[in-house]
Coordinates of C-alpha atoms in Angstrom, one line a residue:
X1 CA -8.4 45.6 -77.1
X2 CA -6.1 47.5 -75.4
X3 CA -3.1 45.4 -73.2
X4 CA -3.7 45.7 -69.4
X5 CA -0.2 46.5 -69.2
X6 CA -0.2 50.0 -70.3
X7 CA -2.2 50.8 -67.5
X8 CA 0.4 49.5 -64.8
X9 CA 2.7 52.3 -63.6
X10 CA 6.2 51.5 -62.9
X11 CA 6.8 49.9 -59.7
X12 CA 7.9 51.7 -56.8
X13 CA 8.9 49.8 -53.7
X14 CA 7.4 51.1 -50.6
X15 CA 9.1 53.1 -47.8
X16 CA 9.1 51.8 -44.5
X17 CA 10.8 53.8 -42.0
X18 CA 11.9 51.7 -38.6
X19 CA 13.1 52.8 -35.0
X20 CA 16.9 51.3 -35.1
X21 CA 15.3 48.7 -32.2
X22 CA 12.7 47.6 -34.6
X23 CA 15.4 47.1 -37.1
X24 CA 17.2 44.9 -35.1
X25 CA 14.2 42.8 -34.4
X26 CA 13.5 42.5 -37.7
X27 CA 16.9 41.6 -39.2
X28 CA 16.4 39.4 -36.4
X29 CA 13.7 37.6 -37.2
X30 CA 15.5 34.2 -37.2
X31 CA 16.2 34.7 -33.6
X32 CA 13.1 36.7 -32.1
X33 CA 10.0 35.0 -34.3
X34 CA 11.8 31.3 -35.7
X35 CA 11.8 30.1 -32.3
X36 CA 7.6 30.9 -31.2
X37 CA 7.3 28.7 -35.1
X38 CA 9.4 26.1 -34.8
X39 CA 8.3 25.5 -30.9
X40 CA 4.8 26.1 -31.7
X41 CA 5.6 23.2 -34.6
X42 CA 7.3 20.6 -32.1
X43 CA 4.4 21.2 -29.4
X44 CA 1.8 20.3 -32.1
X45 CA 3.7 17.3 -33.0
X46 CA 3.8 16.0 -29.2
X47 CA 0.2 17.2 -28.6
X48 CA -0.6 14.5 -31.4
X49 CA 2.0 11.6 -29.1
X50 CA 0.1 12.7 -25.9
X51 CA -3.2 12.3 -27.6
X52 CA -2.2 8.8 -28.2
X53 CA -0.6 8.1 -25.0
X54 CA -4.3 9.3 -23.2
X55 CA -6.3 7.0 -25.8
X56 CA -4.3 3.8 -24.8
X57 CA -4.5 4.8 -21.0
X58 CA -8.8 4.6 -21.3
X59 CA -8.5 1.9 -23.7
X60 CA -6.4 0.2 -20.7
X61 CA -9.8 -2.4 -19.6
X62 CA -9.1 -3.5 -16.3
X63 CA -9.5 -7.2 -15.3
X64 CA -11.1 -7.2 -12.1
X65 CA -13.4 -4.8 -13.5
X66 CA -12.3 -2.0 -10.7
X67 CA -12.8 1.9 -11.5
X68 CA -10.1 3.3 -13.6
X69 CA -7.5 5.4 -11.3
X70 CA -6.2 8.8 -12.3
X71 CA -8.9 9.2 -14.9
X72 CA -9.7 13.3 -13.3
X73 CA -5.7 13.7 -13.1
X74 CA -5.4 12.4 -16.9
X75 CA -8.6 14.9 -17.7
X76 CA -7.5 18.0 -16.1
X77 CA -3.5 17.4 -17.5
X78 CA -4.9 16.8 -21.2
X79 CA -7.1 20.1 -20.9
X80 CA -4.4 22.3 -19.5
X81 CA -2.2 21.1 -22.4
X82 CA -4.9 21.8 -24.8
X83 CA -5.1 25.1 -23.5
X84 CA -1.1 25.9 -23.9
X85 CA -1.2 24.7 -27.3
X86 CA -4.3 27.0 -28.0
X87 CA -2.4 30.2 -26.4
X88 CA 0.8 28.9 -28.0
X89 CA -1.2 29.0 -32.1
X90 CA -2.7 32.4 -30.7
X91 CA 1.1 34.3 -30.0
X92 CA 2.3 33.0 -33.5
X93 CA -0.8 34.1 -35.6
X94 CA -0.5 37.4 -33.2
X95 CA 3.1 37.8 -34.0
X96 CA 3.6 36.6 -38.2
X97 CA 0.3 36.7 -39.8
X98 CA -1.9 39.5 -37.6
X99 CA 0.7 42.1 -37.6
X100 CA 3.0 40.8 -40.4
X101 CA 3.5 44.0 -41.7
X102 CA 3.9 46.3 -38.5
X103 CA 6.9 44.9 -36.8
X104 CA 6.1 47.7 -34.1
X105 CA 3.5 46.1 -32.7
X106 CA 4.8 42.4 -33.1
X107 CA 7.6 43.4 -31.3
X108 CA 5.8 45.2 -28.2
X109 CA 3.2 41.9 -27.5
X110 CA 5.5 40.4 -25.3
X111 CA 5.1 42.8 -22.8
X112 CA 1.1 44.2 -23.8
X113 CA -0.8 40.8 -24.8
X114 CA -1.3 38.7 -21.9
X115 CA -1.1 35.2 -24.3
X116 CA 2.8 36.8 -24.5
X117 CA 3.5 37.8 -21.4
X118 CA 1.8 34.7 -19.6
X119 CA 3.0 31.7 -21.3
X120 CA 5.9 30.8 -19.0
X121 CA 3.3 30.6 -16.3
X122 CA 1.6 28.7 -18.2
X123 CA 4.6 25.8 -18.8
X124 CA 5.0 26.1 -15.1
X125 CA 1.2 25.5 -14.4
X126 CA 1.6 22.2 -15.8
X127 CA 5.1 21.5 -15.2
X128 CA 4.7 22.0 -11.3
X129 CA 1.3 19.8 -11.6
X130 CA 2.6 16.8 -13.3
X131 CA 5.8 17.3 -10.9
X132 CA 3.1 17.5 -7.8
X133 CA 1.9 13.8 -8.7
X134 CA 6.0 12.3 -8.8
X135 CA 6.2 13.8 -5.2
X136 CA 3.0 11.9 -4.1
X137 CA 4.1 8.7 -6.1
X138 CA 7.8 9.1 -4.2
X139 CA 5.5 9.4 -0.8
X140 CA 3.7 6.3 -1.5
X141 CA 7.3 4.4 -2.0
X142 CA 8.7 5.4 0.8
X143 CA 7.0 7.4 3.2
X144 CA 9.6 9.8 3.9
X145 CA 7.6 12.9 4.1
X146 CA 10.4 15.6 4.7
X147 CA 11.7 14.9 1.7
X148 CA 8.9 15.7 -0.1
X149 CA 8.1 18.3 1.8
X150 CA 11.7 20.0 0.7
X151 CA 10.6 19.2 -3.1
X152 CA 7.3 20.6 -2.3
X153 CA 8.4 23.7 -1.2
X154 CA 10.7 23.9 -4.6
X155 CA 7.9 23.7 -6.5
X156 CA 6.3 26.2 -4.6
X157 CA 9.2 28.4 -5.3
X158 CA 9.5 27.8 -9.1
X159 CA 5.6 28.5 -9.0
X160 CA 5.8 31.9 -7.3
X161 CA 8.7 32.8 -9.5
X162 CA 7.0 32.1 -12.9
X163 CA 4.2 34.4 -11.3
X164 CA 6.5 37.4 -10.7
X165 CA 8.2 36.6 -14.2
X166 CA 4.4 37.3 -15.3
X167 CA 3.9 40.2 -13.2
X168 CA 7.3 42.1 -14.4
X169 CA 7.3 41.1 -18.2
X170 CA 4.3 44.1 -19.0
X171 CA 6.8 46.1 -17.1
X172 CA 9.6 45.3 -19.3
X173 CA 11.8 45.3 -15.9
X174 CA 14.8 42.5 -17.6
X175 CA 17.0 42.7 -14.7
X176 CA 14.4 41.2 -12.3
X177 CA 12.9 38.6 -15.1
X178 CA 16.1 37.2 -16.0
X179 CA 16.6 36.9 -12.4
X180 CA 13.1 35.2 -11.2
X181 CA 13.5 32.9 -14.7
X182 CA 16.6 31.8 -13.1
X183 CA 15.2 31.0 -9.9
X184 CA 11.9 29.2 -11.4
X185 CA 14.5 26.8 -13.7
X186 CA 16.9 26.3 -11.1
X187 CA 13.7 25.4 -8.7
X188 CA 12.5 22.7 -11.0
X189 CA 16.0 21.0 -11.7
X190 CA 16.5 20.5 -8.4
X191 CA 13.1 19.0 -7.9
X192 CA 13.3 16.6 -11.2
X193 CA 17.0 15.8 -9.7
X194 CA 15.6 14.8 -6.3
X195 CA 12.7 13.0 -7.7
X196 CA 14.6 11.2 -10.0
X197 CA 18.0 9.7 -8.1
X198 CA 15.2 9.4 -5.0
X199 CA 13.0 7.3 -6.8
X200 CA 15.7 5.1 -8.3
X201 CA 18.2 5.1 -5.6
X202 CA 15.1 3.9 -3.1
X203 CA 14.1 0.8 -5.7
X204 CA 17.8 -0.1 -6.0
X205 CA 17.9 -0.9 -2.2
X206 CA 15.0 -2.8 -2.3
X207 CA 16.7 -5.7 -4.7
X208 CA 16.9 -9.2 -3.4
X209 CA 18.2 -12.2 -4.6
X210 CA 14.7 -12.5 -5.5
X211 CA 14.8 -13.0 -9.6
X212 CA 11.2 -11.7 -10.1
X213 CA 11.5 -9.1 -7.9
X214 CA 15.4 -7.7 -9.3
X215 CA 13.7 -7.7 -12.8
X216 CA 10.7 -5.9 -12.0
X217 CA 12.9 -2.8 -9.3
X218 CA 14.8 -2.8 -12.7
X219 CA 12.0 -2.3 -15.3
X220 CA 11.1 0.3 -13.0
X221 CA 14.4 2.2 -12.7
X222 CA 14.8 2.5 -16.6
X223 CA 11.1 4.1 -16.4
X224 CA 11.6 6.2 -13.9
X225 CA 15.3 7.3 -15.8
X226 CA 13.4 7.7 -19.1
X227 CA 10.1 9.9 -18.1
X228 CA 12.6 12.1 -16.3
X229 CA 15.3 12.5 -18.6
X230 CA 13.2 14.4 -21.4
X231 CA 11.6 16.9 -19.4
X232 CA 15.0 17.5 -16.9
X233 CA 16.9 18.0 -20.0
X234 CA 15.1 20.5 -21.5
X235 CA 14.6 22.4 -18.8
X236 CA 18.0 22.6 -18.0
X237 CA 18.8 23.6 -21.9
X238 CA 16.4 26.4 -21.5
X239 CA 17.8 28.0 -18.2
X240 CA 21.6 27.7 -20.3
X241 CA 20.2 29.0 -23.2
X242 CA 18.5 31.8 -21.5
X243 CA 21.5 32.9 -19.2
X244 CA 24.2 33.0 -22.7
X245 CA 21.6 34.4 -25.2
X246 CA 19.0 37.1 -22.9
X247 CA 18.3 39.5 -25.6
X248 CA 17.2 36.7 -28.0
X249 CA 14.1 34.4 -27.7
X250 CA 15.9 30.9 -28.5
X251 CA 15.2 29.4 -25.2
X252 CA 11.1 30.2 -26.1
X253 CA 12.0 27.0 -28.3
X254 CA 12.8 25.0 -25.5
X255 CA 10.3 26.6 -23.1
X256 CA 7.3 26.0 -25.6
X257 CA 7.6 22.0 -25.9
X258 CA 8.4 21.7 -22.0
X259 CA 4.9 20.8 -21.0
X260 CA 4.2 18.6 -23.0
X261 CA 7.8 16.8 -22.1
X262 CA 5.7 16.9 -18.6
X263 CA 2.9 15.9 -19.4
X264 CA 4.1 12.4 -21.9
X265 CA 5.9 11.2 -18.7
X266 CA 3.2 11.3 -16.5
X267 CA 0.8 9.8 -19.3
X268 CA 3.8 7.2 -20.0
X269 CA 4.2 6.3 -16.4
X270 CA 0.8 5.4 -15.8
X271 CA 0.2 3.6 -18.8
X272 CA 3.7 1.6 -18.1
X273 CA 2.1 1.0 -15.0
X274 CA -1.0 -0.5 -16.7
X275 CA 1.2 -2.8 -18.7
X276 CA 2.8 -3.8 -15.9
X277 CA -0.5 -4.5 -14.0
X278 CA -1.9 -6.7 -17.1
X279 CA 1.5 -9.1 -17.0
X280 CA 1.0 -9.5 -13.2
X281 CA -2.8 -10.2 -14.1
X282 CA -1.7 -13.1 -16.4
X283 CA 1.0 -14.4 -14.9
X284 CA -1.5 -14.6 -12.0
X285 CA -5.1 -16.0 -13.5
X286 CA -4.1 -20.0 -12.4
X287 CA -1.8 -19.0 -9.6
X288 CA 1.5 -17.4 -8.5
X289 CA 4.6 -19.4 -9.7
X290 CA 7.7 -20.2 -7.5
X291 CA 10.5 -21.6 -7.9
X292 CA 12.6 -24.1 -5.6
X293 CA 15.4 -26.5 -6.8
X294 CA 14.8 -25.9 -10.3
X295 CA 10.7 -27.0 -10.5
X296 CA 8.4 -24.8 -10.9
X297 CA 5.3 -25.2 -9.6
X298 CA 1.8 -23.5 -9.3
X299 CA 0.2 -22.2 -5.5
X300 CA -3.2 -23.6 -6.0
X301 CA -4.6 -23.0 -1.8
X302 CA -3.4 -20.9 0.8
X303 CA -5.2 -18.1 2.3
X304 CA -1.9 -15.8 2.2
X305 CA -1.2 -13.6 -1.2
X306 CA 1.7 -14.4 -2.4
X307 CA 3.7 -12.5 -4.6
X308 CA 4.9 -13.4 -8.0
X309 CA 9.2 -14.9 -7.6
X310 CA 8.7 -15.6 -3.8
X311 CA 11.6 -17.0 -2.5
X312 CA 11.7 -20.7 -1.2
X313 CA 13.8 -22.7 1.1
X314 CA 12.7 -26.2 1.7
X315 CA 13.2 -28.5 5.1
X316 CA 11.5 -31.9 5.3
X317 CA 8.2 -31.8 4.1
X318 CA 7.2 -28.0 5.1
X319 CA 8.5 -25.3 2.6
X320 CA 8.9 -21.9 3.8
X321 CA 8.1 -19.1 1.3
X322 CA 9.5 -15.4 2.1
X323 CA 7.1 -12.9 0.7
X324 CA 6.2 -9.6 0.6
X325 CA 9.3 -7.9 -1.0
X326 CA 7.8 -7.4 -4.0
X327 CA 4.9 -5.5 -2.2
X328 CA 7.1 -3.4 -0.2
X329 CA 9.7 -2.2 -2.5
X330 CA 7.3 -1.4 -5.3
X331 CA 4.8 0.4 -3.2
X332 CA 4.2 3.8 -4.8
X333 CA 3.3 2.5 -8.6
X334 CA -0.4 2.8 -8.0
X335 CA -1.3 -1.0 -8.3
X336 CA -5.1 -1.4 -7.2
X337 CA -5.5 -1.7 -2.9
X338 CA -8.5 -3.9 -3.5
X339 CA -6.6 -6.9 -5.4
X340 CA -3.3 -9.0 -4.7
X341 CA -1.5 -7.0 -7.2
X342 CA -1.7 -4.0 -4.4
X343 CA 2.3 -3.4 -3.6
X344 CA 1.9 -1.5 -0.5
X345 CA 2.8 -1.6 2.8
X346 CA 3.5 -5.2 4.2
X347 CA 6.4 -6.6 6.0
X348 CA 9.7 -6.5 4.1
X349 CA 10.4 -10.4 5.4
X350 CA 7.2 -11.8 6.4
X351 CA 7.8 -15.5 6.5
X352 CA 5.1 -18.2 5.9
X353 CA 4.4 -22.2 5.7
X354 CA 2.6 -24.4 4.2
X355 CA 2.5 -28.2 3.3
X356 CA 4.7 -28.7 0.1
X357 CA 2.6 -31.7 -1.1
X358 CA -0.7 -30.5 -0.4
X359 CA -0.3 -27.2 -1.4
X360 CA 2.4 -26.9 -4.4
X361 CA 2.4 -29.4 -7.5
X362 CA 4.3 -29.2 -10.6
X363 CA 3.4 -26.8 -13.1
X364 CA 2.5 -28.7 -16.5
X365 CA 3.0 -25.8 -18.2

């Protein structure tokens, strides 16, 4: 039988001929497709943490047997996510498998296919929704509503200017999208920085000498500092990136796994928040404990909801117990209205009394 090989002609590599800026985008490859792969890689791998995060927050069963809160906010996040990392898979089978061989037409998506051209718009759907729920949380702490009306209105603004980045990008018009992709990052550092040192610099003047109370404000600093810190600093490497490096698509990297930054904290927060709420729960099912002159006792009557570390000063046989601190300076953390773990808005001093030996014995735990 005669060898296959005979009938293979000598190889002859193909001829490509390239526009000198399609050669440049190819040489470039490392630099105009690597960063769409190694985002779209990173976002899958925190699509699979923020799964998890949203499976413990409906496992979360709650005590009183109360409606779950958040559940629609929880819902719509996770779908809008879902739908970034579907348009984020779309761009890089568009750009390295569908036109793998006609670097032409890889190279003009960004500004023809709407998957391209939209998906900053898309990081700042979900960036300026999960920031929209912080704002409301700061509202509940502390009320000041000019405050958040100045944050709103920066979200607003780093809205709008993701929209005209949208609108100029089929346009290929790079003087005014570098300029409005300034203004949109720029927008939401400035409303993660406000949200941020507002939230913790409000909790840190509500410390007392209080012990239960200073460890809780605490806890609750280091979460506020640690769902914010993720998402603030990426955003801030991708306006740096963006301004040093404009002709390359690094800070798509950056811009890519943003979201879901977003959209972890939130999911953390809340289920922190449920964690939080179960402790309270058991600390609470045989009473609040106090503390006076090294005893610890258990409140076992009284019509008044006390919180958890109230502090007590004792004179003859009344005690008088100062509560309500707890409630007041945590207000905000979306603890249930309908039960005494509810921290909103009571008197910061409110001042009560009862019978010390009717009403207080020793705790035998």
């Amino acid at each position: 039988m005669e060898s296959t090989n005979s009938t293979i002609t000598e190889y002859v590599p193909s001829v490509i001929i390239l526009a000198p800026w399609v050669i440049w985008y190819v040489e470039g490859a490392a630099l105009q497709i690597g960063p769409w792969f190694i985002g779209t890689c990173v976002e899958l791998f925190l699509q699979g943490i923020l799964m998890m995060q949203t499976a413990d927050f409906f496992s979360y069963k709650d005590p009183r047997g109360q409606s779950k809160r958040f559940v629609w906010l929880v819902l719509v996040l996770n779908v809008l996510c879902l739908i970034k990392t579907a348009q984020n898979i779309k761009i890089v089978w568009a750009t390295m498998i569908a036109n793998y061989a006609n670097p032409d037409v890889s190279l003009m998506l960004i500004g023809v296919d709407w998957s391209h051209y939209s998906a900053g718009l898309s990081t700042a759907i979900i960036a300026v929704y999960v920031q929209a729920f912080f704002i409301y949380r700061y509202y509940l702490l502390t009320e000041r509503w000019y405050i958040c009306v100045f944050m709103s209105l920066c979200t607003t603004v780093s809205l709008v200017a993701a929209v005209l980045v949208t609108y100029y990008m089929p346009k290929i018009l790079h003087a005014k999208i570098r300029m409005w992709s300034l203004v949109h990052f720029v927008s939401a550092i400035v409303v993660d920085t406000l949200i941020t040192s507002c939230t913790a610099w409000h909790l840190q003047r509500r410390k007392s000498a209080v012990q239960s109370t200073t460890e809780l404000i605490d806890r609750l600093t280091r979460l506020v500092w640690q769902t914010a810190l993720p998402p603030t600093i990426c955003v801030i490497i991708n306006a740096v990136v963006l301004e040093s490096r404009p002709i390359e698509l690094t800070h798509m990297t950056f811009n890519i796994i943003l979201p879901k930054l977003y959209a972890i904290s939130l999911l953390y927060t809340l289920n922190s928040r449920n964690d939080i709420r179960s402790e309270q729960e058991s600390a609470g099912t045989t009473g609040y404990y106090i503390t006076t002159d090294n005893r610890r006792g258990t409140m076992l009557s009284g019509s008044t909801n006390f919180t958890s570390g109230a502090d007590v000063s004792s004179g003859g046989g009344v005690t008088s117990l100062k509560v309500g601190e707890d409630r007041q300076a945590l207000s905000g953390f979306g603890f249930d209205k309908e039960t005494d773990l509810e921290l909103n808005r009571l008197e910061a001093t409110k001042r009560v009394t009862f019978d010390f030996k009717q009403d207080l014995v020793p705790n035998r735990k």
